[in-house]
Amino acid sequence: MRAFLIPDFESPPRLVELPPVPPAAGEVTIEIEACGLNFADLLMSRGKYQERPEPPVTLGMEMAGTIIRLGEGITGLVPGDRVAVFNGQGGLAEEANVPAERCLKLPEGMPASHAAAFQVAYGTSHVALAHKARLQPGERLVVTGAAGGVGLTAVEIGALMGAEVVAIARGPEKLEVARKAGATHLIDAESEDIRGQIKALGGADVVYEAVGGELFNQCFRATNPDGRILAIGFAGGEVPQIKANHLLVKNLSVIGLYWGGYLAFRPSVLTDSVAQLFDWYAQGRLQPHVSHELPLDQAAEALELLRQRRSTGKVVVRMR
C-alpha cells in the first residue's frame, strides 16, 4: 500500500510503498477513502506538535473509509461498515489499522470527503463553544481565522446555537465564505484597530481564538467583563502572553482546549459531541466546506495549501 510519511524530523514527508499489516486484537483495518488535513499535521511533520510520535510516522490525523478486516475480539462492527476515525496519525495511506473503539459509523449518504473533514474541525468548535464556553443564544461570538478549517465550523456552529457571530479573516473572499456560514459581522484581519471595530459592535462575550499573537491581544482587550476567551491554537506562530491582572479586573476566563486530549481522560465528551454533530448533519443543519480535494500523490501540495493559508474550510486528500 502507499503511505505518505515522515522518515525523520529533518526530512520532508514522502510517498512510499509499505506492506499491509494484519490488525491486532481490538483493531480493525480501514480501506481509506479520504483523509482530512489539519494544521497539526504541519506541526507533527516538524516534531513540534504536543504529541510527538517517533518517526517514521504516516501523517493524517483523521480519516474515513470502509472496514475490510477485523482483529480478534471485535463486536458491533463488520466488514463493509463505513466509518470515520480520529487516530492522530496514519490517515494519509491506502489502509490503516485503528482501534475499533475509535470508529464512528457514518450517517447514511455522508460522502467520504465530508466525513474525513468532520471530526477535528466540527468537534473542536462544538466542544469549545458548547462544553467549555457554554455559549448562550444572543451572545456576541468573535471568531478569528474564521475561514479556516476550525474557524469556519465555529462560525457555523455559533450561528446555529443562536450567537451573533463576528468573523475575522484575511481578505474579502475569505470573509464572504464566513458570511455564507452564518457570520453577521465581518472584519478584515489586515485592517487597523480590530479592537476598536469589535468594541463598536458592543464587545465580545466569547472569543474563539485560533491565530495567536497580536490578534489575540486585540480580541482580549475587546472582550466584555465576564467574557470567555477560548485558546484554540496559534496558527500565526506566536503564543500570546496573558496578563493575569487584566483577567482579575475584568473577570475574564481564558479557556484552553486540546480536543484530542479528551481521548485520554474523558472520551465521553467527544463521543457525545460527535453524536450531536452527526445528528445535525443528518438534519441538513451543517454544511461542511471542503475547498480542495487532491489525490494522495499530491499530499505535499495539499499540506502546502495549509502552510500558505490558501485554503478555506478543509483540505482533503483522497486515496482513489
Short mmCIF file of C-alpha atoms in Angstrom, two decimals:
data_model
loop_
_atom_site.label_atom_id
_atom_site.label_comp_id
_atom_site.label_asym_id
_atom_site.label_seq_id
_atom_site.Cartn_x
_atom_site.Cartn_y
_atom_site.Cartn_z
CA MET A 1 0.00 0.00 0.00
CA ARG A 2 1.06 3.62 -0.48
CA ALA A 3 1.61 5.88 2.52
CA PHE A 4 2.76 9.49 2.93
CA LEU A 5 5.17 9.53 5.87
CA ILE A 6 7.96 11.46 7.55
CA PRO A 7 11.15 9.35 7.74
CA ASP A 8 12.59 11.76 10.35
CA PHE A 9 12.02 15.31 11.55
CA GLU A 10 14.79 16.73 9.35
CA SER A 11 13.50 15.33 6.05
CA PRO A 12 10.37 16.30 4.10
CA PRO A 13 7.45 13.83 4.02
CA ARG A 14 7.49 11.38 1.12
CA LEU A 15 5.21 8.86 -0.57
CA VAL A 16 6.42 5.28 -0.06
CA GLU A 17 5.24 1.70 -0.50
CA LEU A 18 4.61 -0.25 2.72
CA PRO A 19 3.46 -3.84 3.24
CA PRO A 20 -0.06 -4.19 4.72
CA VAL A 21 -0.07 -5.34 8.36
CA PRO A 22 -2.88 -7.50 9.84
CA PRO A 23 -4.91 -5.80 12.57
CA ALA A 24 -4.06 -6.61 16.17
CA ALA A 25 -6.63 -7.65 18.76
CA GLY A 26 -9.10 -4.81 19.26
CA GLU A 27 -8.23 -3.22 15.90
CA VAL A 28 -9.85 -3.06 12.50
CA THR A 29 -8.31 -2.37 9.11
CA ILE A 30 -9.77 0.58 7.23
CA GLU A 31 -9.55 0.91 3.47
CA ILE A 32 -9.19 4.66 3.50
CA GLU A 33 -11.20 6.73 1.06
CA ALA A 34 -10.25 10.22 2.27
CA CYS A 35 -8.12 11.98 4.87
CA GLY A 36 -8.79 15.46 6.25
CA LEU A 37 -5.73 17.62 6.82
CA ASN A 38 -5.18 19.83 9.86
CA PHE A 39 -2.64 22.47 10.84
CA ALA A 40 -1.44 19.96 13.42
CA ASP A 41 -0.16 17.75 10.57
CA LEU A 42 2.30 20.51 9.67
CA LEU A 43 3.46 20.75 13.28
CA MET A 44 3.78 16.98 13.60
CA SER A 45 5.89 16.78 10.44
CA ARG A 46 8.44 19.05 12.16
CA GLY A 47 8.23 17.40 15.59
CA LYS A 48 6.54 20.48 17.08
CA TYR A 49 3.11 19.08 17.90
CA GLN A 50 2.17 18.43 21.54
CA GLU A 51 2.11 14.72 20.75
CA ARG A 52 5.46 13.72 19.25
CA PRO A 53 5.46 10.16 17.90
CA GLU A 54 8.84 8.84 16.88
CA PRO A 55 9.35 8.63 13.10
CA PRO A 56 8.81 7.08 10.70
CA VAL A 57 5.21 8.28 11.04
CA THR A 58 2.44 8.30 8.46
CA LEU A 59 0.73 11.69 8.63
CA GLY A 60 -3.03 12.27 8.60
CA MET A 61 -4.93 12.60 11.88
CA GLU A 62 -8.49 11.89 10.69
CA MET A 63 -9.78 9.56 8.02
CA ALA A 64 -12.89 8.00 6.55
CA GLY A 65 -13.29 4.71 4.78
CA THR A 66 -14.61 1.16 4.87
CA ILE A 67 -13.74 -1.63 7.30
CA ILE A 68 -12.14 -4.53 5.42
CA ARG A 69 -10.60 -6.69 8.19
CA LEU A 70 -11.29 -7.33 11.88
CA GLY A 71 -8.83 -8.19 14.63
CA GLU A 72 -9.75 -10.51 17.46
CA GLY A 73 -12.42 -9.51 19.94
CA ILE A 74 -14.34 -7.06 17.73
CA THR A 75 -18.09 -6.69 18.24
CA GLY A 76 -20.52 -4.18 16.79
CA LEU A 77 -18.53 -3.67 13.59
CA VAL A 78 -18.39 -5.77 10.43
CA PRO A 79 -16.52 -5.58 7.13
CA GLY A 80 -18.32 -3.16 4.86
CA ASP A 81 -19.15 -0.63 7.58
CA ARG A 82 -18.30 2.93 6.54
CA VAL A 83 -16.67 4.79 9.40
CA ALA A 84 -14.84 7.96 10.39
CA VAL A 85 -11.81 7.67 12.66
CA PHE A 86 -9.65 10.12 14.57
CA ASN A 87 -6.40 8.23 15.10
CA GLY A 88 -3.83 11.02 15.39
CA GLN A 89 -1.79 9.57 12.52
CA GLY A 90 -1.98 7.09 9.66
CA GLY A 91 -4.67 8.71 7.52
CA LEU A 92 -2.51 9.54 4.50
CA ALA A 93 -2.32 5.94 3.36
CA GLU A 94 -4.43 3.46 1.45
CA GLU A 95 -5.01 1.34 4.59
CA ALA A 96 -4.71 1.82 8.34
CA ASN A 97 -5.15 -0.34 11.42
CA VAL A 98 -7.05 1.60 14.08
CA PRO A 99 -8.64 0.85 17.47
CA ALA A 100 -12.20 -0.33 16.92
CA GLU A 101 -13.41 1.88 19.78
CA ARG A 102 -12.49 4.99 17.76
CA CYS A 103 -14.63 4.04 14.76
CA LEU A 104 -17.81 6.06 14.26
CA LYS A 105 -20.36 4.76 11.78
CA LEU A 106 -21.27 7.39 9.22
CA PRO A 107 -24.74 8.82 8.73
CA GLU A 108 -26.39 7.42 5.61
CA GLY A 109 -25.35 9.29 2.49
CA MET A 110 -22.40 11.12 4.07
CA PRO A 111 -19.60 11.30 1.46
CA ALA A 112 -16.07 10.40 2.47
CA SER A 113 -14.82 13.93 1.82
CA HIS A 114 -17.28 15.31 4.40
CA ALA A 115 -16.61 12.52 6.91
CA ALA A 116 -12.84 12.96 6.71
CA ALA A 117 -13.18 16.70 7.20
CA PHE A 118 -15.65 16.46 10.06
CA GLN A 119 -14.33 15.25 13.39
CA VAL A 120 -11.47 17.59 14.30
CA ALA A 121 -12.93 20.80 12.87
CA TYR A 122 -16.54 20.42 13.96
CA GLY A 123 -15.60 18.53 17.12
CA THR A 124 -13.17 21.23 18.25
CA SER A 125 -15.68 24.01 17.72
CA HIS A 126 -18.62 22.20 19.29
CA VAL A 127 -16.72 21.12 22.41
CA ALA A 128 -15.20 24.59 22.70
CA LEU A 129 -18.44 26.53 22.33
CA ALA A 130 -20.94 24.18 23.97
CA HIS A 131 -18.91 22.31 26.59
CA LYS A 132 -16.17 24.78 27.55
CA ALA A 133 -17.55 28.30 26.93
CA ARG A 134 -21.25 27.47 27.44
CA LEU A 135 -22.17 29.83 24.62
CA GLN A 136 -25.69 31.26 25.03
CA PRO A 137 -28.20 32.48 22.42
CA GLY A 138 -27.81 36.21 21.81
CA GLU A 139 -24.18 36.39 22.95
CA ARG A 140 -21.63 38.01 20.65
CA LEU A 141 -19.05 35.47 19.45
CA VAL A 142 -15.82 36.66 17.80
CA VAL A 143 -14.05 34.05 15.65
CA THR A 144 -10.50 34.57 14.39
CA GLY A 145 -9.19 32.62 11.42
CA ALA A 146 -12.87 32.44 10.55
CA ALA A 147 -12.45 30.93 7.07
CA GLY A 148 -10.01 28.21 8.16
CA GLY A 149 -10.64 24.55 8.92
CA VAL A 150 -11.79 25.01 12.52
CA GLY A 151 -12.71 28.70 12.41
CA LEU A 152 -15.35 28.22 9.75
CA THR A 153 -17.05 25.50 11.79
CA ALA A 154 -17.04 27.83 14.80
CA VAL A 155 -18.89 30.42 12.72
CA GLU A 156 -21.41 27.81 11.57
CA ILE A 157 -21.97 26.21 14.99
CA GLY A 158 -22.04 29.58 16.76
CA ALA A 159 -24.77 30.80 14.43
CA LEU A 160 -26.64 27.50 14.86
CA MET A 161 -26.50 27.99 18.65
CA GLY A 162 -28.06 31.44 18.30
CA ALA A 163 -24.99 33.66 18.75
CA GLU A 164 -24.28 36.92 16.94
CA VAL A 165 -21.10 35.95 15.09
CA VAL A 166 -18.26 38.34 14.25
CA ALA A 167 -15.87 36.76 11.74
CA ILE A 168 -12.25 37.89 11.41
CA ALA A 169 -10.43 36.61 8.31
CA ARG A 170 -7.95 37.86 5.72
CA GLY A 171 -9.44 39.42 2.58
CA PRO A 172 -12.90 39.76 1.03
CA GLU A 173 -13.03 36.25 -0.46
CA LYS A 174 -12.46 34.53 2.89
CA LEU A 175 -14.84 36.90 4.64
CA GLU A 176 -17.53 36.04 2.10
CA VAL A 177 -17.07 32.34 2.91
CA ALA A 178 -17.56 33.19 6.61
CA ARG A 179 -20.65 35.25 5.83
CA LYS A 180 -22.23 32.34 3.98
CA ALA A 181 -21.53 30.12 7.01
CA GLY A 182 -23.57 32.42 9.25
CA ALA A 183 -21.43 35.40 10.30
CA THR A 184 -23.36 38.61 10.99
CA HIS A 185 -20.35 40.97 11.05
CA LEU A 186 -17.09 40.78 9.05
CA ILE A 187 -13.69 42.22 9.97
CA ASP A 188 -10.64 42.01 7.72
CA ALA A 189 -7.68 40.64 9.69
CA GLU A 190 -5.38 43.12 7.94
CA SER A 191 -7.41 46.18 8.89
CA GLU A 192 -6.33 48.61 11.59
CA ASP A 193 -7.79 48.78 15.09
CA ILE A 194 -9.54 45.42 15.23
CA ARG A 195 -10.12 46.02 18.93
CA GLY A 196 -11.99 49.24 18.12
CA GLN A 197 -14.14 47.54 15.50
CA ILE A 198 -15.16 44.81 17.94
CA LYS A 199 -15.86 47.36 20.67
CA ALA A 200 -18.02 49.36 18.24
CA LEU A 201 -20.22 46.30 17.82
CA GLY A 202 -20.63 46.05 21.60
CA GLY A 203 -17.57 43.99 22.52
CA ALA A 204 -17.07 40.22 22.62
CA ASP A 205 -18.82 37.90 25.07
CA VAL A 206 -16.94 34.86 23.77
CA VAL A 207 -13.79 34.81 21.62
CA TYR A 208 -12.80 31.72 19.62
CA GLU A 209 -9.12 32.43 19.05
CA ALA A 210 -7.07 30.21 16.75
CA VAL A 211 -4.37 32.61 15.48
CA GLY A 212 -2.45 33.97 18.48
CA GLY A 213 -0.01 36.86 18.51
CA GLU A 214 -1.28 40.43 18.22
CA LEU A 215 -4.71 39.32 17.04
CA PHE A 216 -5.22 37.50 20.35
CA ASN A 217 -4.20 40.67 22.19
CA GLN A 218 -6.65 42.83 20.22
CA CYS A 219 -9.52 40.44 20.91
CA PHE A 220 -8.51 40.07 24.56
CA ARG A 221 -8.76 43.84 25.02
CA ALA A 222 -12.16 43.93 23.28
CA THR A 223 -13.72 41.24 25.49
CA ASN A 224 -16.53 42.33 27.76
CA PRO A 225 -16.43 41.85 31.55
CA ASP A 226 -17.23 38.23 32.47
CA GLY A 227 -16.31 37.17 28.93
CA ARG A 228 -14.68 33.89 27.91
CA ILE A 229 -11.70 33.56 25.59
CA LEU A 230 -11.08 30.16 24.02
CA ALA A 231 -7.42 29.47 23.23
CA ILE A 232 -7.75 27.06 20.29
CA GLY A 233 -4.36 27.36 18.57
CA PHE A 234 -1.60 29.61 17.35
CA ALA A 235 -1.66 29.40 13.55
CA GLY A 236 0.14 32.75 13.37
CA GLY A 237 3.13 31.18 15.12
CA GLU A 238 3.28 33.41 18.21
CA VAL A 239 1.95 32.18 21.56
CA PRO A 240 0.46 35.20 23.41
CA GLN A 241 1.41 36.10 26.96
CA ILE A 242 -1.66 36.80 29.10
CA LYS A 243 -1.69 39.47 31.80
CA ALA A 244 -3.32 37.89 34.82
CA ASN A 245 -4.16 41.25 36.41
CA HIS A 246 -6.38 42.04 33.40
CA LEU A 247 -8.20 38.76 33.93
CA LEU A 248 -8.84 39.76 37.50
CA VAL A 249 -10.04 43.30 36.84
CA LYS A 250 -12.47 42.32 34.05
CA ASN A 251 -13.50 38.93 35.49
CA LEU A 252 -12.33 37.21 32.30
CA SER A 253 -11.80 33.50 31.73
CA VAL A 254 -9.21 32.15 29.30
CA ILE A 255 -10.03 28.55 28.46
CA GLY A 256 -7.64 26.16 26.74
CA LEU A 257 -8.86 23.34 24.54
CA TYR A 258 -6.99 20.38 23.10
CA TRP A 259 -9.80 18.36 21.53
CA GLY A 260 -7.83 15.13 21.12
CA GLY A 261 -6.70 15.24 24.75
CA TYR A 262 -10.14 14.16 25.90
CA LEU A 263 -9.50 10.71 24.43
CA ALA A 264 -7.10 10.05 27.31
CA PHE A 265 -9.20 11.14 30.30
CA ARG A 266 -12.85 11.74 29.31
CA PRO A 267 -13.70 10.32 25.87
CA SER A 268 -17.43 10.61 26.50
CA VAL A 269 -17.13 14.37 25.90
CA LEU A 270 -16.04 13.64 22.32
CA THR A 271 -18.45 10.80 21.61
CA ASP A 272 -21.43 12.79 22.92
CA SER A 273 -20.33 15.80 20.87
CA VAL A 274 -19.88 13.86 17.62
CA ALA A 275 -23.26 12.18 18.14
CA GLN A 276 -24.87 15.63 18.31
CA LEU A 277 -22.93 16.83 15.27
CA PHE A 278 -23.83 13.78 13.18
CA ASP A 279 -27.48 14.34 14.13
CA TRP A 280 -27.27 17.97 12.97
CA TYR A 281 -25.58 16.81 9.76
CA ALA A 282 -28.32 14.24 9.11
CA GLN A 283 -30.90 17.02 9.56
CA GLY A 284 -29.08 19.16 6.98
CA ARG A 285 -28.14 21.81 9.56
CA LEU A 286 -24.38 21.52 8.96
CA GLN A 287 -22.75 22.03 5.56
CA PRO A 288 -19.06 21.01 5.60
CA HIS A 289 -16.93 23.25 3.40
CA VAL A 290 -14.09 21.49 1.56
CA SER A 291 -12.17 23.94 -0.59
CA HIS A 292 -9.64 21.48 -2.06
CA GLU A 293 -9.59 17.74 -2.78
CA LEU A 294 -6.30 16.30 -4.02
CA PRO A 295 -5.09 12.75 -4.70
CA LEU A 296 -2.58 11.01 -2.43
CA ASP A 297 0.32 11.62 -4.80
CA GLN A 298 -0.27 15.36 -4.28
CA ALA A 299 -0.31 15.19 -0.48
CA ALA A 300 2.72 17.52 -0.26
CA GLU A 301 0.85 20.15 -2.29
CA ALA A 302 -2.19 19.70 -0.05
CA LEU A 303 -0.12 20.42 3.06
CA GLU A 304 1.37 23.44 1.34
CA LEU A 305 -2.14 24.88 0.91
CA LEU A 306 -2.42 24.88 4.71
CA ARG A 307 1.08 26.26 5.21
CA GLN A 308 0.42 29.20 2.90
CA ARG A 309 -3.15 29.71 4.17
CA ARG A 310 -4.55 29.45 0.66
CA SER A 311 -7.47 27.20 1.63
CA THR A 312 -10.85 27.88 3.16
CA GLY A 313 -12.60 25.31 5.29
CA LYS A 314 -10.89 21.93 4.92
CA VAL A 315 -8.33 20.38 2.60
CA VAL A 316 -8.99 16.68 1.90
CA VAL A 317 -6.70 14.07 0.33
CA ARG A 318 -8.44 11.23 -1.47
CA MET A 319 -6.78 7.84 -1.85
CA ARG A 320 -8.58 6.98 -5.10
#
